[in-house]
Coordinates of C-alpha atoms in Angstrom, one line a residue:
M1 CA 40.1 54.1 -91.4
T2 CA 39.4 56.9 -89.0
K3 CA 42.1 58.3 -86.6
E4 CA 40.5 56.3 -83.7
N5 CA 40.7 53.0 -85.4
K6 CA 44.3 53.6 -86.2
I7 CA 45.9 51.3 -83.2
S8 CA 48.0 48.2 -83.9
R9 CA 46.8 44.7 -82.8
R10 CA 49.4 44.5 -80.3
K11 CA 48.3 48.0 -78.9
F12 CA 44.7 46.6 -78.7
I13 CA 45.4 43.2 -77.1
N14 CA 47.8 45.0 -74.4
R15 CA 44.8 47.8 -73.5
T16 CA 42.3 44.8 -73.5
A17 CA 44.6 43.1 -71.3
M18 CA 44.7 45.9 -68.7
A19 CA 41.0 46.7 -68.9
A20 CA 40.8 42.8 -67.7
L21 CA 43.2 43.0 -65.2
S22 CA 41.4 46.3 -63.8
A23 CA 38.4 43.7 -62.8
G24 CA 41.2 41.2 -61.4
L25 CA 40.8 39.1 -64.4
I26 CA 43.2 37.5 -66.6
P27 CA 43.2 38.1 -70.1
G28 CA 43.2 34.6 -71.6
P29 CA 44.6 35.0 -75.3
F30 CA 48.0 35.8 -73.5
S31 CA 48.1 32.1 -72.1
S32 CA 48.7 31.4 -76.1
L33 CA 51.7 33.8 -76.0
K34 CA 53.4 32.7 -73.0
S35 CA 56.9 31.1 -72.6
I36 CA 58.4 32.6 -75.6
A37 CA 61.5 30.8 -74.8
S38 CA 61.7 26.8 -75.6
N39 CA 60.5 24.6 -72.5
A40 CA 63.9 22.7 -72.8
N41 CA 65.0 25.9 -70.8
V42 CA 63.7 24.9 -67.9
N43 CA 65.9 22.9 -65.6
R44 CA 63.6 19.6 -65.3
N45 CA 65.7 18.3 -62.2
R46 CA 64.0 20.8 -60.4
S47 CA 60.5 20.2 -61.8
S48 CA 58.9 19.7 -58.4
Y49 CA 56.7 22.5 -57.3
K50 CA 58.3 25.9 -56.2
A51 CA 57.0 29.5 -55.6
I52 CA 58.7 32.8 -54.9
V53 CA 56.9 35.5 -52.9
C54 CA 58.1 39.1 -53.2
V55 CA 57.3 41.8 -50.6
L56 CA 57.8 45.2 -51.9
L57 CA 58.1 47.6 -48.9
E58 CA 57.3 50.6 -51.3
G59 CA 58.6 53.8 -50.4
G60 CA 62.3 52.8 -49.4
A61 CA 62.1 51.3 -46.0
D62 CA 64.8 52.5 -43.4
S63 CA 66.4 49.0 -43.2
Y64 CA 69.2 50.4 -40.8
N65 CA 66.7 50.7 -38.2
M66 CA 65.7 46.9 -38.6
I67 CA 68.9 45.3 -38.2
I68 CA 71.3 47.3 -35.8
P69 CA 75.0 46.6 -34.5
A70 CA 74.7 45.8 -30.8
G71 CA 78.3 45.6 -30.0
N72 CA 79.3 48.6 -27.7
A73 CA 81.6 50.5 -30.4
E74 CA 79.5 49.6 -33.6
Y75 CA 76.3 50.9 -31.7
N76 CA 78.0 53.9 -30.6
E77 CA 78.7 54.5 -34.1
Y78 CA 75.1 54.0 -35.3
A79 CA 73.7 56.1 -32.3
N80 CA 76.1 59.1 -33.4
S81 CA 75.1 59.0 -37.0
R82 CA 71.4 58.6 -36.2
S83 CA 70.9 60.8 -33.4
V84 CA 67.4 61.2 -32.5
L85 CA 66.7 58.2 -35.0
A86 CA 68.7 55.8 -33.0
I87 CA 66.7 52.8 -30.9
P88 CA 67.9 52.8 -27.5
Q89 CA 71.0 50.0 -27.3
N90 CA 69.1 48.1 -24.2
E91 CA 65.5 48.0 -26.5
L92 CA 67.4 45.7 -29.0
L93 CA 66.1 42.3 -30.1
S94 CA 69.1 40.1 -29.8
I95 CA 70.0 37.6 -32.7
N96 CA 72.4 34.9 -32.6
P97 CA 74.0 34.7 -36.5
L98 CA 75.8 31.4 -37.1
N99 CA 78.5 33.2 -39.3
S100 CA 80.0 35.6 -36.7
D101 CA 81.8 38.2 -37.9
G102 CA 82.9 39.2 -34.1
K103 CA 80.0 41.3 -33.8
L104 CA 76.8 41.5 -32.3
Y105 CA 73.7 42.6 -34.0
G106 CA 70.1 43.3 -32.5
L107 CA 66.7 44.2 -34.1
H108 CA 64.2 46.9 -33.9
P109 CA 62.0 46.3 -30.8
S110 CA 58.7 45.9 -32.9
M111 CA 60.2 42.9 -34.7
S112 CA 60.0 40.1 -32.1
P113 CA 58.2 37.7 -34.8
I114 CA 61.4 38.2 -37.1
Q115 CA 63.4 37.6 -34.5
S116 CA 62.0 34.2 -33.6
L117 CA 62.0 32.9 -37.6
F118 CA 65.7 34.2 -37.1
N119 CA 66.9 32.4 -34.4
S120 CA 65.0 29.3 -35.4
G121 CA 66.8 29.3 -38.7
E122 CA 63.8 29.9 -41.1
L123 CA 64.9 33.6 -41.9
S124 CA 68.1 35.3 -42.9
F125 CA 69.3 39.3 -43.6
I126 CA 71.2 40.3 -46.4
S127 CA 73.6 43.6 -45.7
N128 CA 73.9 46.6 -48.1
V129 CA 71.9 45.5 -51.4
G130 CA 71.3 48.2 -53.8
T131 CA 71.0 48.9 -57.5
L132 CA 74.4 48.9 -59.3
I133 CA 75.3 48.6 -63.0
E134 CA 79.0 48.3 -61.7
P135 CA 80.9 48.2 -58.5
V136 CA 81.0 51.7 -57.2
T137 CA 83.8 53.5 -55.0
K138 CA 83.1 56.6 -53.2
E139 CA 86.0 58.7 -55.3
G140 CA 84.1 57.1 -58.7
F141 CA 80.9 58.2 -57.7
W142 CA 82.1 61.7 -57.2
D143 CA 84.2 62.2 -60.2
G144 CA 82.1 60.4 -62.7
T145 CA 84.3 57.5 -63.6
N146 CA 81.4 55.0 -62.2
Q147 CA 78.3 54.4 -64.3
L148 CA 75.5 55.2 -61.8
P149 CA 72.0 54.1 -61.9
L150 CA 69.6 55.9 -63.7
G151 CA 67.8 58.6 -61.3
L152 CA 69.8 57.1 -58.2
F153 CA 67.6 58.1 -55.3
S154 CA 64.2 58.8 -57.3
H155 CA 61.5 56.9 -56.2
A156 CA 59.9 56.5 -59.5
D157 CA 63.4 55.4 -61.2
Q158 CA 64.6 52.9 -58.2
I159 CA 61.0 51.2 -57.5
Q160 CA 61.1 50.4 -61.0
Q161 CA 64.6 49.1 -61.0
W162 CA 64.2 46.7 -58.3
Q163 CA 61.2 45.4 -60.3
S164 CA 63.0 45.0 -63.5
G165 CA 66.4 44.3 -62.7
R166 CA 67.6 46.9 -65.3
P167 CA 69.3 49.9 -63.3
D168 CA 71.1 50.9 -66.7
L169 CA 67.7 51.7 -68.3
R170 CA 64.0 52.6 -67.9
T171 CA 61.6 49.6 -68.9
Q172 CA 58.3 48.2 -67.8
I173 CA 59.5 44.6 -68.2
G174 CA 59.9 42.8 -65.0
W175 CA 62.5 40.2 -64.1
G176 CA 59.4 38.2 -62.5
G177 CA 57.7 38.5 -65.8
Q178 CA 60.5 37.1 -67.6
I179 CA 60.8 34.5 -65.5
S180 CA 57.3 33.6 -66.5
D181 CA 57.6 34.2 -69.9
I182 CA 60.5 31.3 -69.9
M183 CA 58.9 29.0 -67.6
G184 CA 55.2 29.5 -68.0
A185 CA 54.7 26.3 -70.1
I186 CA 56.0 24.2 -67.2
N187 CA 52.4 24.5 -65.6
S188 CA 49.7 22.4 -67.2
N189 CA 47.3 25.1 -66.3
Q190 CA 47.7 27.9 -69.3
S191 CA 44.4 29.5 -68.5
I192 CA 45.7 31.3 -65.4
P193 CA 49.0 33.0 -65.5
M194 CA 52.3 31.6 -63.2
S195 CA 52.3 35.3 -61.9
V196 CA 49.9 36.1 -59.1
S197 CA 49.5 39.8 -57.5
L198 CA 47.6 40.6 -54.6
S199 CA 48.4 44.5 -55.3
G200 CA 47.4 44.8 -59.1
N201 CA 49.3 46.1 -62.2
N202 CA 53.2 46.0 -61.4
T203 CA 56.5 46.1 -63.3
Y204 CA 57.7 43.3 -61.5
Q205 CA 55.4 40.5 -63.0
H206 CA 55.0 42.1 -66.5
G207 CA 56.9 40.1 -69.2
L208 CA 57.3 40.3 -72.6
S209 CA 54.7 37.7 -73.3
S210 CA 53.3 37.6 -69.7
I211 CA 51.3 39.6 -67.3
E212 CA 50.0 39.2 -63.7
F213 CA 47.0 37.4 -62.6
S214 CA 45.7 40.3 -60.6
I215 CA 43.5 39.4 -57.2
N216 CA 42.9 40.6 -53.9
E217 CA 42.6 39.3 -50.5
E218 CA 39.0 37.9 -51.1
G219 CA 40.3 35.9 -54.4
S220 CA 39.4 36.9 -58.0
A221 CA 36.5 39.4 -58.3
G222 CA 35.1 38.1 -61.7
L223 CA 32.2 39.9 -63.4
I224 CA 29.8 41.0 -60.9
G225 CA 26.9 39.3 -60.8
Y226 CA 27.5 36.8 -63.3
D227 CA 26.2 33.1 -62.8
D228 CA 24.4 34.3 -59.8
N229 CA 20.7 33.2 -59.8
T230 CA 19.9 34.6 -56.5
S231 CA 18.2 38.0 -58.1
P232 CA 16.3 38.2 -61.3
Y233 CA 18.8 41.1 -62.6
N234 CA 21.9 38.8 -62.2
Q235 CA 20.1 36.1 -64.4
I236 CA 19.4 38.7 -66.9
R237 CA 23.0 39.9 -66.7
T238 CA 24.3 36.4 -67.2
T239 CA 22.1 35.9 -70.2
A240 CA 23.4 38.8 -71.8
L241 CA 27.1 38.3 -71.0
N242 CA 26.7 34.5 -72.5
S243 CA 25.0 35.9 -75.5
M244 CA 28.0 38.5 -76.1
F245 CA 30.7 35.8 -75.2
N246 CA 29.3 33.3 -77.8
H247 CA 28.4 35.5 -80.5
E248 CA 31.0 35.6 -83.6
Y249 CA 31.7 39.3 -84.6
N250 CA 32.9 40.1 -88.2
D251 CA 35.5 43.0 -86.5
P252 CA 38.5 40.8 -85.5
F253 CA 39.2 43.6 -82.9
K254 CA 35.4 42.9 -81.3
N255 CA 36.1 39.3 -81.5
T256 CA 39.6 39.4 -79.5
Y257 CA 37.7 42.0 -76.9
I258 CA 35.0 39.5 -76.4
K259 CA 37.2 36.4 -76.0
T260 CA 39.4 38.2 -73.6
I261 CA 37.0 39.0 -71.3
K262 CA 35.0 35.3 -71.5
N263 CA 38.6 33.7 -71.0
A264 CA 39.4 36.0 -68.2
N265 CA 35.8 35.4 -66.6
S266 CA 36.4 31.6 -66.9
A267 CA 39.7 31.8 -65.2
G268 CA 38.6 33.9 -62.6
I269 CA 35.4 31.2 -61.8
E270 CA 38.3 28.4 -62.2
F271 CA 40.6 30.3 -59.6
M272 CA 37.6 30.3 -57.1
E273 CA 36.4 27.1 -57.4
A274 CA 39.9 25.6 -56.7
I275 CA 40.3 27.9 -53.4
N276 CA 37.3 26.9 -52.0
Q277 CA 38.3 23.9 -52.1
I278 CA 40.8 24.9 -49.5
D279 CA 39.9 23.9 -45.8
D280 CA 41.0 26.6 -43.3
F281 CA 44.3 26.6 -41.7
Q282 CA 44.9 25.8 -38.4
S283 CA 47.4 28.6 -37.8
P284 CA 45.5 32.1 -37.8
F285 CA 46.2 35.1 -40.1
S286 CA 45.6 38.8 -38.7
E287 CA 42.8 41.0 -39.8
N288 CA 44.8 43.3 -41.6
E289 CA 45.3 43.8 -45.6
L290 CA 48.7 42.4 -45.7
S291 CA 48.1 39.3 -43.6
Q292 CA 44.9 38.6 -45.3
S293 CA 47.0 39.0 -48.6
F294 CA 49.4 36.2 -47.4
K295 CA 46.4 34.3 -46.5
M296 CA 45.3 34.6 -50.0
I297 CA 48.8 33.3 -51.1
A298 CA 49.0 30.1 -49.0
K299 CA 45.3 29.2 -50.3
T300 CA 46.9 29.5 -53.7
I301 CA 49.8 27.6 -53.0
A302 CA 47.2 24.9 -51.0
A303 CA 45.1 24.8 -54.3
R304 CA 48.6 24.2 -56.5
D305 CA 47.8 20.6 -57.6
I306 CA 44.0 21.5 -58.3
L307 CA 45.1 24.5 -60.4
G308 CA 47.7 22.3 -62.2
F309 CA 51.0 24.7 -61.0
E310 CA 54.5 23.5 -60.9
R311 CA 55.9 27.3 -60.6
Q312 CA 54.3 30.2 -59.5
V313 CA 55.4 34.0 -58.9
F314 CA 53.7 36.1 -56.3
F315 CA 53.8 39.7 -55.4
I316 CA 52.8 41.8 -52.6
R317 CA 52.9 45.7 -52.1
Y318 CA 53.2 47.0 -48.5
P319 CA 53.2 50.8 -49.1
G320 CA 54.0 53.7 -46.9
W321 CA 57.7 53.6 -45.9
D322 CA 58.5 57.2 -47.4
H323 CA 59.5 58.3 -43.5
H324 CA 60.8 61.7 -44.1
S325 CA 59.0 62.9 -41.1
D326 CA 57.7 60.8 -37.9
M327 CA 59.7 57.9 -38.7
L328 CA 60.0 56.4 -35.4
L329 CA 56.3 56.4 -34.9
E330 CA 55.6 55.1 -38.3
M331 CA 57.9 52.1 -38.1
N332 CA 56.9 51.2 -34.3
N333 CA 53.3 50.9 -36.1
M334 CA 54.2 49.3 -39.6
L335 CA 56.8 46.7 -38.4
P336 CA 54.9 44.8 -36.2
V337 CA 52.2 44.2 -39.1
L338 CA 55.1 43.2 -41.4
S339 CA 56.7 40.9 -39.0
N340 CA 53.4 39.1 -37.9
A341 CA 52.3 38.6 -41.6
L342 CA 55.7 36.8 -42.3
S343 CA 55.3 34.8 -39.3
E344 CA 51.9 34.0 -39.9
F345 CA 52.7 32.8 -43.6
N346 CA 55.8 30.8 -42.5
A347 CA 53.5 28.8 -40.1
V348 CA 51.2 28.0 -42.7
M349 CA 53.8 27.3 -45.1
N350 CA 54.9 24.5 -42.8
E351 CA 51.6 23.0 -41.7
I352 CA 50.9 22.5 -45.3
G353 CA 54.2 20.7 -45.7
T354 CA 55.3 23.6 -48.6
N355 CA 57.9 25.6 -46.6
E356 CA 60.7 24.2 -48.3
Q357 CA 59.2 25.0 -51.9
V358 CA 58.3 28.5 -51.2
T359 CA 61.1 31.6 -50.6
T360 CA 60.0 34.8 -49.7
F361 CA 61.8 37.9 -50.4
S362 CA 61.7 41.7 -49.2
M363 CA 62.8 44.4 -51.5
S364 CA 62.3 48.2 -51.4
D365 CA 63.0 51.5 -53.4
F366 CA 66.4 52.1 -51.4
A367 CA 67.5 52.5 -47.9
R368 CA 67.5 55.7 -46.3
S369 CA 70.2 58.1 -45.0
L370 CA 71.6 57.5 -41.5
T371 CA 71.5 61.2 -40.6
S372 CA 68.2 62.6 -39.6
N373 CA 66.5 65.4 -41.4
G374 CA 64.6 66.3 -37.9
N375 CA 62.5 63.4 -37.0
G376 CA 62.7 61.3 -40.3
S377 CA 65.3 60.1 -42.8
D378 CA 65.9 60.9 -46.8
H379 CA 66.2 58.8 -49.5
A380 CA 69.7 56.8 -49.6
W381 CA 70.8 53.5 -51.5
G382 CA 72.2 50.3 -50.0
G383 CA 70.0 48.5 -47.4
N384 CA 69.2 45.4 -45.5
L385 CA 67.0 42.9 -46.7
M386 CA 65.0 39.5 -45.3
V387 CA 64.7 36.1 -47.0
M388 CA 62.4 33.4 -45.7
G389 CA 61.8 29.9 -46.3
G390 CA 62.8 26.0 -45.7
S391 CA 65.6 26.5 -48.6
V392 CA 67.0 29.5 -47.1
N393 CA 70.2 29.2 -45.3
G394 CA 68.7 30.4 -42.1
Q395 CA 70.0 32.2 -39.2
Y396 CA 72.7 33.8 -41.3
R397 CA 73.8 37.5 -42.1
F398 CA 74.8 37.4 -45.5
G399 CA 77.2 40.1 -47.0
E400 CA 79.9 42.7 -45.1
F401 CA 77.9 44.8 -42.6
P402 CA 78.8 48.4 -43.5
S403 CA 80.2 50.8 -41.0
L404 CA 77.6 53.2 -40.0
A405 CA 80.0 55.9 -38.9
L406 CA 79.8 58.8 -41.1
D407 CA 82.2 59.8 -43.6
N408 CA 83.2 56.3 -43.8
P409 CA 84.7 55.0 -47.2
L410 CA 81.0 53.7 -48.3
D411 CA 79.3 57.2 -47.3
V412 CA 78.8 59.4 -50.2
S413 CA 76.9 61.8 -48.2
Q414 CA 74.8 62.1 -45.1
G415 CA 75.0 58.6 -44.5
I416 CA 74.0 57.4 -48.0
L417 CA 75.9 53.9 -48.4
I418 CA 77.2 52.7 -51.7
P419 CA 76.0 49.1 -51.8
Q420 CA 78.4 46.1 -51.6
I421 CA 75.9 43.6 -53.2
S422 CA 74.3 44.4 -56.3
T423 CA 70.2 43.6 -56.8
D424 CA 71.8 41.5 -59.7
E425 CA 73.3 39.0 -57.5
Y426 CA 70.2 38.8 -55.2
F427 CA 67.8 38.2 -57.9
A428 CA 70.1 35.6 -59.7
E429 CA 70.3 33.5 -56.9
I430 CA 66.2 33.2 -56.7
A431 CA 66.4 32.6 -60.5
M432 CA 68.7 30.0 -59.7
W433 CA 66.8 28.3 -57.0
F434 CA 63.5 28.6 -59.3
G435 CA 65.2 26.6 -61.9
L436 CA 66.3 29.0 -65.0
Q437 CA 69.5 28.0 -66.4
N438 CA 72.4 30.1 -66.4
A439 CA 72.1 31.5 -70.2
D440 CA 68.6 32.8 -69.3
I441 CA 69.5 34.3 -66.2
S442 CA 72.6 36.2 -68.0
N443 CA 70.0 37.6 -70.6
I444 CA 67.5 38.6 -67.9
F445 CA 70.3 40.3 -65.9
P446 CA 73.1 41.7 -68.5
N447 CA 75.0 43.4 -65.6
L448 CA 75.4 39.9 -63.6
S449 CA 78.6 39.8 -65.0
N450 CA 80.1 42.7 -63.6
F451 CA 79.8 40.9 -60.4
Y452 CA 79.5 37.4 -60.5
D453 CA 80.9 34.5 -62.8
I454 CA 77.6 32.6 -63.8
N455 CA 79.5 29.6 -64.2
S456 CA 80.8 29.7 -60.8
A457 CA 80.6 26.6 -59.0
N458 CA 79.0 28.8 -56.0
P459 CA 76.0 31.1 -55.9
P460 CA 76.4 34.5 -56.1
I461 CA 75.8 35.2 -51.9
G462 CA 74.8 31.8 -50.7
F463 CA 71.4 32.4 -49.1
L464 CA 69.6 29.7 -50.9
N465 CA 70.4 26.0 -50.9
I466 CA 71.1 25.2 -54.6
D467 CA 72.3 22.4 -56.7
I468 CA 74.4 24.2 -59.1

């Protein structure tokens, strides 16, 4: 065997899968490999349709300029720490959390749709969440007695850890993908995966046996010109492709490759046939990529019965949050896009009656330093998150909002705050709501026990309505 032919079957299938995904297709052979775990591990008491929608604010969003303390004393601490980055107190959009800690809070003035969602009980904030292997103190951070996440403050490491749920190792296996491994068999459709990405390949949806079905805001791209009778060239192309699809090759690798492309193409066609049956929504979406991606997710959810889905995992990447400079200007431009997209998606979920069945949540590489580097902020650690949907305990601010005064007990340097809630707790609560059993949750998040007893009668944080 030549050097070029020395490739394992697993590597070949993986490479073939990635090639299919690059065209927006799903590799068919993986459908037979999905759900390594027994389907008995799925909690059948939660078998009605559910979807989780992950919005990754790629680059590290400055979330302490999203939700801001508004009371005079706390605001003055914020303004002193943030200096030129501080939002004027009189411009903050007021919110009214149901759980009062005796303090006032406001939102960035470009987040009025989020303000409305919060005050109407359809969205909540979770304060000071970040990657942790174990609880960390300021002293333990500096003297080395606490184990810290690998590559802390590194984009590459932290964005991977938010998607993998494993701050203690570097892995391309994501926690959304592992959920799909376990629960994929609950869907009657085994041609199209549970995980659907609007942002191409990603760690979050890459499981041990499952990968994402990659589409764009127009849907599944499919093979260009296939089954298109509008031109003689495409008719010839279709005939040639069908000849390849139906041929049996002696080389098993060739057969695997052709079957992968054939099944991928068929899945793309099946997907688009279902999507095309969905009528236009009454609630409009803005004409930008993020809103249109949410619109395609909404169409996919609306087509769930046609497609045969009981569970789905969606992923959207919204890049551009690495604001080392021009932070105020960039956030003024980006926050309205994010806020409007979330509001538009929520309106359509209400319109089609799936709001209680869909939970949308944010994550980002990390928050950013409270101190300014001139006209931007640098990489930090714990930050604030948003969760939205009918099953969310809305109009709450969960977790202890940290002091934003410099040199406080959580500030390790320049306003870099130690997280008080671990990503494990955040992700585990979403997994519980989605229907995973405790044993599976503990396997996906092995560090969870450092923060939470999986056999507790209460959820880790409490932002979702869960029957435990």
